[in-house]
PDB file of C-alpha atoms and ligand atoms in Angstrom:
ATOM      1  CA  MET A  23      37.909  27.913 -15.279  1.00 71.00           C
ATOM      2  CA  GLN A  24      37.636  26.838 -11.662  1.00 89.00           C
ATOM      3  CA  LYS A  25      36.255  23.311 -11.258  1.00 94.00           C
ATOM      4  CA  ILE A  26      35.141  21.197  -8.325  1.00 96.00           C
ATOM      5  CA  ARG A  27      34.222  17.559  -8.018  1.00 96.00           C
ATOM      6  CA  VAL A  28      31.064  16.790  -6.040  1.00 96.00           C
ATOM      7  CA  LYS A  29      30.566  13.075  -5.410  1.00 96.00           C
ATOM      8  CA  ASP A  30      31.007  11.587  -8.898  1.00 94.00           C
ATOM      9  CA  LYS A  31      30.537  14.670 -11.077  1.00 95.00           C
ATOM     10  CA  ASP A  32      32.570  17.682 -12.185  1.00 96.00           C
ATOM     11  CA  PHE A  33      31.172  21.158 -11.879  1.00 97.00           C
ATOM     12  CA  ALA A  34      32.514  24.441 -13.311  1.00 97.00           C
ATOM     13  CA  VAL A  35      32.063  27.804 -11.644  1.00 97.00           C
ATOM     14  CA  SER A  36      29.067  29.600 -13.052  1.00 97.00           C
ATOM     15  CA  ILE A  37      28.181  32.475 -10.709  1.00 98.00           C
ATOM     16  CA  PRO A  38      31.027  33.795  -8.529  1.00 98.00           C
ATOM     17  CA  TRP A  39      30.340  34.698  -4.899  1.00 98.00           C
ATOM     18  CA  GLU A  40      30.892  38.440  -5.532  1.00 98.00           C
ATOM     19  CA  LYS A  41      28.205  38.463  -8.230  1.00 98.00           C
ATOM     20  CA  ILE A  42      25.782  36.596  -5.938  1.00 98.00           C
ATOM     21  CA  GLN A  43      26.414  39.105  -3.140  1.00 98.00           C
ATOM     22  CA  ALA A  44      25.781  42.076  -5.435  1.00 98.00           C
ATOM     23  CA  GLU A  45      22.448  40.616  -6.565  1.00 98.00           C
ATOM     24  CA  VAL A  46      21.407  39.686  -3.014  1.00 98.00           C
ATOM     25  CA  ARG A  47      22.112  43.266  -1.912  1.00 98.00           C
ATOM     26  CA  ARG A  48      20.112  44.634  -4.853  1.00 98.00           C
ATOM     27  CA  VAL A  49      17.074  42.502  -3.967  1.00 98.00           C
ATOM     28  CA  ALA A  50      17.378  43.345  -0.250  1.00 98.00           C
ATOM     29  CA  ARG A  51      17.413  47.068  -1.066  1.00 98.00           C
ATOM     30  CA  GLN A  52      14.244  46.603  -3.129  1.00 98.00           C
ATOM     31  CA  ILE A  53      12.517  44.752  -0.279  1.00 98.00           C
ATOM     32  CA  ASN A  54      13.588  47.455   2.206  1.00 98.00           C
ATOM     33  CA  GLU A  55      11.987  50.018  -0.068  1.00 98.00           C
ATOM     34  CA  ASP A  56       8.805  48.084  -0.901  1.00 98.00           C
ATOM     35  CA  TYR A  57       8.111  47.020   2.691  1.00 98.00           C
ATOM     36  CA  ALA A  58       8.941  50.321   4.367  1.00 98.00           C
ATOM     37  CA  GLY A  59       6.719  50.801   7.426  1.00 98.00           C
ATOM     38  CA  GLN A  60       5.894  47.067   7.639  1.00 98.00           C
ATOM     39  CA  THR A  61       7.247  44.173   9.704  1.00 98.00           C
ATOM     40  CA  PRO A  62       7.470  41.255   7.276  1.00 98.00           C
ATOM     41  CA  VAL A  63       7.858  37.596   8.139  1.00 98.00           C
ATOM     42  CA  PHE A  64      10.504  35.840   6.057  1.00 98.00           C
ATOM     43  CA  LEU A  65       9.815  32.144   5.555  1.00 98.00           C
ATOM     44  CA  ALA A  66      13.037  30.489   4.437  1.00 98.00           C
ATOM     45  CA  VAL A  67      12.555  27.104   2.813  1.00 97.00           C
ATOM     46  CA  LEU A  68      15.097  24.547   4.041  1.00 96.00           C
ATOM     47  CA  ASN A  69      17.491  23.089   3.228  1.00 95.00           C
ATOM     48  CA  GLY A  70      18.639  24.945   0.129  1.00 96.00           C
ATOM     49  CA  SER A  71      17.950  28.528   1.196  1.00 98.00           C
ATOM     50  CA  PHE A  72      19.949  28.639   4.424  1.00 98.00           C
ATOM     51  CA  ILE A  73      22.933  30.568   3.056  1.00 98.00           C
ATOM     52  CA  PHE A  74      20.853  32.866   0.871  1.00 98.00           C
ATOM     53  CA  ALA A  75      18.510  33.629   3.789  1.00 98.00           C
ATOM     54  CA  ALA A  76      21.454  34.481   6.060  1.00 98.00           C
ATOM     55  CA  ASP A  77      23.004  36.852   3.507  1.00 98.00           C
ATOM     56  CA  LEU A  78      19.673  38.420   2.547  1.00 98.00           C
ATOM     57  CA  LEU A  79      18.546  39.034   6.130  1.00 98.00           C
ATOM     58  CA  ARG A  80      21.805  40.800   7.001  1.00 98.00           C
ATOM     59  CA  GLU A  81      20.946  43.357   4.322  1.00 98.00           C
ATOM     60  CA  ILE A  82      17.372  43.875   5.518  1.00 98.00           C
ATOM     61  CA  THR A  83      17.053  47.040   7.584  1.00 98.00           C
ATOM     62  CA  LEU A  84      13.347  46.637   8.403  1.00 98.00           C
ATOM     63  CA  PRO A  85      12.031  45.194  11.645  1.00 98.00           C
ATOM     64  CA  CYS A  86      11.324  41.594  10.626  1.00 98.00           C
ATOM     65  CA  GLU A  87      10.969  37.999  11.754  1.00 97.00           C
ATOM     66  CA  ILE A  88      12.272  34.823  10.162  1.00 97.00           C
ATOM     67  CA  SER A  89      11.072  31.264  10.387  1.00 96.00           C
ATOM     68  CA  PHE A  90      12.631  28.239   8.693  1.00 97.00           C
ATOM     69  CA  VAL A  91      10.184  25.844   7.106  1.00 96.00           C
ATOM     70  CA  LYS A  92      10.410  22.643   5.153  1.00 93.00           C
ATOM     71  CA  LEU A  93       8.151  20.783   2.769  1.00 87.00           C
ATOM     72  CA  ALA A  94       8.400  17.240   4.031  1.00 81.00           C
ATOM     73  CA  SER A  95       7.507  14.553   1.501  1.00 74.00           C
ATOM     74  CA  TYR A  96       6.079  11.229   2.489  1.00 65.00           C
ATOM     75  CA  GLN A  97       3.974   8.588   0.797  1.00 55.00           C
ATOM     76  CA  GLY A  98       0.300   8.930   1.640  1.00 51.00           C
ATOM     77  CA  VAL A  99      -1.997   6.047   2.381  1.00 51.00           C
ATOM     78  CA  ASN A 100      -4.343   7.051  -0.424  1.00 47.00           C
ATOM     79  CA  THR A 101      -3.788   6.589  -4.129  1.00 47.00           C
ATOM     80  CA  THR A 102      -2.868  10.182  -4.892  1.00 52.00           C
ATOM     81  CA  GLY A 103       0.764   9.397  -4.086  1.00 54.00           C
ATOM     82  CA  GLN A 104       3.035  11.948  -2.468  1.00 66.00           C
ATOM     83  CA  ILE A 105       1.778  14.282   0.221  1.00 63.00           C
ATOM     84  CA  ARG A 106       3.903  17.280   1.132  1.00 78.00           C
ATOM     85  CA  GLU A 107       3.367  18.858   4.492  1.00 86.00           C
ATOM     86  CA  LEU A 108       4.715  22.235   5.579  1.00 91.00           C
ATOM     87  CA  ILE A 109       6.651  21.749   8.799  1.00 92.00           C
ATOM     88  CA  GLY A 110       8.462  24.124  11.142  1.00 92.00           C
ATOM     89  CA  LEU A 111       6.064  27.045  10.924  1.00 92.00           C
ATOM     90  CA  ASN A 112       5.963  28.465  14.448  1.00 89.00           C
ATOM     91  CA  LEU A 113       4.399  31.860  13.770  1.00 94.00           C
ATOM     92  CA  ASP A 114       0.835  33.077  13.403  1.00 96.00           C
ATOM     93  CA  LEU A 115       0.723  34.494   9.868  1.00 98.00           C
ATOM     94  CA  THR A 116      -2.761  35.979  10.118  1.00 98.00           C
ATOM     95  CA  GLY A 117      -2.707  39.424   8.529  1.00 98.00           C
ATOM     96  CA  ARG A 118       1.119  39.445   8.269  1.00 98.00           C
ATOM     97  CA  PRO A 119       3.136  40.357   5.179  1.00 98.00           C
ATOM     98  CA  VAL A 120       4.989  37.155   4.262  1.00 98.00           C
ATOM     99  CA  ILE A 121       8.055  36.810   2.041  1.00 98.00           C
ATOM    100  CA  ILE A 122       8.983  33.273   1.019  1.00 98.00           C
ATOM    101  CA  VAL A 123      12.752  32.825   0.654  1.00 98.00           C
ATOM    102  CA  GLU A 124      13.651  29.996  -1.725  1.00 98.00           C
ATOM    103  CA  ASP A 125      16.925  28.831  -3.264  1.00 97.00           C
ATOM    104  CA  ILE A 126      15.677  28.042  -6.748  1.00 97.00           C
ATOM    105  CA  VAL A 127      12.422  28.006  -8.660  1.00 97.00           C
ATOM    106  CA  ASP A 128      12.625  25.378 -11.369  1.00 95.00           C
ATOM    107  CA  THR A 129       9.254  23.979 -12.532  1.00 94.00           C
ATOM    108  CA  GLY A 130       7.600  26.168  -9.882  1.00 95.00           C
ATOM    109  CA  LEU A 131       5.536  23.264  -8.581  1.00 92.00           C
ATOM    110  CA  THR A 132       7.107  23.388  -5.114  1.00 92.00           C
ATOM    111  CA  MET A 133       6.389  27.106  -4.852  1.00 95.00           C
ATOM    112  CA  ALA A 134       2.829  26.728  -6.135  1.00 94.00           C
ATOM    113  CA  HIS A 135       2.191  24.116  -3.455  1.00 91.00           C
ATOM    114  CA  MET A 136       3.781  26.327  -0.805  1.00 94.00           C
ATOM    115  CA  LEU A 137       1.567  29.269  -1.781  1.00 96.00           C
ATOM    116  CA  GLU A 138      -1.549  27.124  -1.659  1.00 94.00           C
ATOM    117  CA  THR A 139      -0.622  25.886   1.835  1.00 93.00           C
ATOM    118  CA  LEU A 140       0.258  29.336   3.166  1.00 96.00           C
ATOM    119  CA  ARG A 141      -2.876  31.042   1.863  1.00 96.00           C
ATOM    120  CA  LYS A 142      -4.870  28.870   4.274  1.00 95.00           C
ATOM    121  CA  GLN A 143      -3.144  30.736   7.127  1.00 96.00           C
ATOM    122  CA  ASN A 144      -4.706  34.032   5.966  1.00 98.00           C
ATOM    123  CA  PRO A 145      -1.546  36.137   5.685  1.00 98.00           C
ATOM    124  CA  GLY A 146      -1.959  39.812   4.787  1.00 98.00           C
ATOM    125  CA  SER A 147       0.163  39.320   1.657  1.00 98.00           C
ATOM    126  CA  ILE A 148       2.633  36.815   0.202  1.00 98.00           C
ATOM    127  CA  ASP A 149       5.607  37.562  -2.031  1.00 98.00           C
ATOM    128  CA  ILE A 150       8.195  35.180  -3.457  1.00 98.00           C
ATOM    129  CA  CYS A 151      11.900  35.933  -3.144  1.00 98.00           C
ATOM    130  CA  THR A 152      14.153  33.440  -4.890  1.00 98.00           C
ATOM    131  CA  LEU A 153      17.890  33.378  -5.348  1.00 98.00           C
ATOM    132  CA  LEU A 154      17.636  31.639  -8.729  1.00 98.00           C
ATOM    133  CA  LEU A 155      14.924  31.212 -11.325  1.00 98.00           C
ATOM    134  CA  LYS A 156      14.967  28.953 -14.377  1.00 97.00           C
ATOM    135  CA  PRO A 157      12.428  30.665 -16.652  1.00 95.00           C
ATOM    136  CA  GLY A 158      12.901  27.906 -19.242  1.00 95.00           C
ATOM    137  CA  LYS A 159      11.605  25.263 -16.851  1.00 94.00           C
ATOM    138  CA  LEU A 160       8.567  27.017 -15.327  1.00 95.00           C
ATOM    139  CA  GLN A 161       5.402  24.963 -15.648  1.00 94.00           C
ATOM    140  CA  VAL A 162       3.014  27.092 -13.620  1.00 95.00           C
ATOM    141  CA  ASP A 163       1.961  30.701 -13.646  1.00 95.00           C
ATOM    142  CA  LEU A 164       3.938  32.222 -10.758  1.00 96.00           C
ATOM    143  CA  ASP A 165       4.387  35.841  -9.808  1.00 96.00           C
ATOM    144  CA  VAL A 166       8.022  35.899  -8.646  1.00 98.00           C
ATOM    145  CA  ARG A 167       8.383  39.415  -7.292  1.00 98.00           C
ATOM    146  CA  TYR A 168      12.014  39.150  -6.184  1.00 98.00           C
ATOM    147  CA  CYS A 169      14.652  37.182  -8.077  1.00 98.00           C
ATOM    148  CA  CYS A 170      18.405  37.606  -7.726  1.00 98.00           C
ATOM    149  CA  LEU A 171      19.453  35.768 -10.881  1.00 98.00           C
ATOM    150  CA  GLU A 172      17.787  34.086 -13.834  1.00 98.00           C
ATOM    151  CA  VAL A 173      19.704  30.992 -14.940  1.00 98.00           C
ATOM    152  CA  PRO A 174      19.602  28.471 -17.808  1.00 96.00           C
ATOM    153  CA  ASN A 175      18.152  24.997 -17.350  1.00 95.00           C
ATOM    154  CA  ASP A 176      21.412  23.364 -16.196  1.00 94.00           C
ATOM    155  CA  PHE A 177      21.847  21.665 -12.824  1.00 96.00           C
ATOM    156  CA  LEU A 178      23.550  23.901 -10.245  1.00 97.00           C
ATOM    157  CA  VAL A 179      25.296  23.336  -6.910  1.00 97.00           C
ATOM    158  CA  GLY A 180      26.874  25.517  -4.241  1.00 98.00           C
ATOM    159  CA  TYR A 181      25.782  28.461  -2.088  1.00 98.00           C
ATOM    160  CA  GLY A 182      23.271  26.183  -0.362  1.00 98.00           C
ATOM    161  CA  LEU A 183      22.324  24.053  -3.356  1.00 97.00           C
ATOM    162  CA  ASP A 184      23.283  20.386  -3.217  1.00 97.00           C
ATOM    163  CA  TYR A 185      24.012  17.418  -5.397  1.00 96.00           C
ATOM    164  CA  ASP A 186      22.923  14.362  -3.449  1.00 95.00           C
ATOM    165  CA  GLY A 187      23.397  16.199  -0.159  1.00 95.00           C
ATOM    166  CA  LEU A 188      26.872  17.465  -1.036  1.00 97.00           C
ATOM    167  CA  GLY A 189      28.234  20.773  -2.306  1.00 97.00           C
ATOM    168  CA  ARG A 190      26.054  23.136  -0.275  1.00 98.00           C
ATOM    169  CA  ASN A 191      29.134  24.641   1.377  1.00 97.00           C
ATOM    170  CA  SER A 192      30.750  25.836  -1.860  1.00 97.00           C
ATOM    171  CA  LYS A 193      30.931  29.615  -1.857  1.00 97.00           C
ATOM    172  CA  ASP A 194      30.244  30.118  -5.567  1.00 98.00           C
ATOM    173  CA  ILE A 195      27.504  28.563  -7.685  1.00 98.00           C
ATOM    174  CA  TYR A 196      28.690  25.808 -10.038  1.00 98.00           C
ATOM    175  CA  THR A 197      27.134  24.202 -13.069  1.00 97.00           C
ATOM    176  CA  LEU A 198      27.427  20.597 -14.176  1.00 94.00           C
ATOM    177  CA  ALA A 199      30.399  20.358 -16.540  1.00 91.00           C
ATOM    178  CA  GLU A 200      30.142  18.311 -19.716  1.00 75.00           C
ATOM    179  CA  ASN A 201      32.569  15.415 -19.693  1.00 59.00           C
TER     180      ASN A 201
HETATM  181  P1  5GP B  29      10.542  22.980  -8.552  1.00 75.01           P
HETATM  182  O1  5GP B  29       9.394  22.464  -7.747  1.00 75.01           O
HETATM  183  O2  5GP B  29      10.489  24.461  -8.795  1.00 75.01           O
HETATM  184  O3  5GP B  29      10.715  22.202  -9.828  1.00 75.01           O
HETATM  185  O4  5GP B  29      11.845  22.610  -7.772  1.00 75.01           O
HETATM  186  C1  5GP B  29      12.335  23.343  -6.751  1.00 75.01           C
HETATM  187  C2  5GP B  29      13.368  22.542  -5.996  1.00 75.01           C
HETATM  188  O5  5GP B  29      14.101  21.643  -6.854  1.00 75.01           O
HETATM  189  C3  5GP B  29      14.385  23.473  -5.413  1.00 75.01           C
HETATM  190  O6  5GP B  29      13.987  23.955  -4.149  1.00 75.01           O
HETATM  191  C4  5GP B  29      15.606  22.592  -5.364  1.00 75.01           C
HETATM  192  O7  5GP B  29      15.603  21.846  -4.180  1.00 75.01           O
HETATM  193  C5  5GP B  29      15.458  21.633  -6.534  1.00 75.01           C
HETATM  194  N1  5GP B  29      16.232  22.095  -7.708  1.00 75.01           N
HETATM  195  C6  5GP B  29      15.746  22.572  -8.870  1.00 75.01           C
HETATM  196  N2  5GP B  29      16.738  22.883  -9.720  1.00 75.01           N
HETATM  197  C7  5GP B  29      17.886  22.613  -9.080  1.00 75.01           C
HETATM  198  C8  5GP B  29      19.288  22.746  -9.434  1.00 75.01           C
HETATM  199  O8  5GP B  29      19.692  23.179 -10.518  1.00 75.01           O
HETATM  200  N3  5GP B  29      20.184  22.364  -8.492  1.00 75.01           N
HETATM  201  C9  5GP B  29      19.808  21.868  -7.274  1.00 75.01           C
HETATM  202  N4  5GP B  29      20.779  21.535  -6.430  1.00 75.01           N
HETATM  203  N5  5GP B  29      18.511  21.736  -6.903  1.00 75.01           N
HETATM  204  C10 5GP B  29      17.564  22.105  -7.802  1.00 75.01           C
END
């Protein structure tokens, strides 16, 4: 089995590039069908989704826009702890069909927060499109309309996903190897 070392850990290939591409194409076809006649706005969540967003958008045949956003974390001055602000949104979403493009939904807390923030912009609709979903880790009730692959609870890197900032450039998706 093909292995890579990222920083101080070994990872074994888990989802080969060809399999990822097939699933990305399948989801893109579904979006093309479901959104026929509309001009959706894709909101790709950085950093992890940059490769997925690029591959997905090349398969979208609809007129569409894309904006890259980020949930920036910083410590607030109040006692509630972390505040996460949506940055990079440069489009008016009022009345627009929005598709959030995410690398991985794990507990779902990030996505739940993103939905709450975006609803304040009064979009026409919001759908979630994720490359990976860990159903075993979900802590919130999320309607994930588009998902390329469901995965077990293991830690993954590659195809945009990082381990401590590294490994995003690996073509395939790798899982932490036991050693
Ligand atoms: P959630 O809020 O759903 O728990 O976490 C979502 C974020 O956690 C993802 O956008 C991603 O940045 C990170 N994450 C969750 N699972 C993994 C994983 O297996 N590998 C990597 N590299 N990041 C993960």
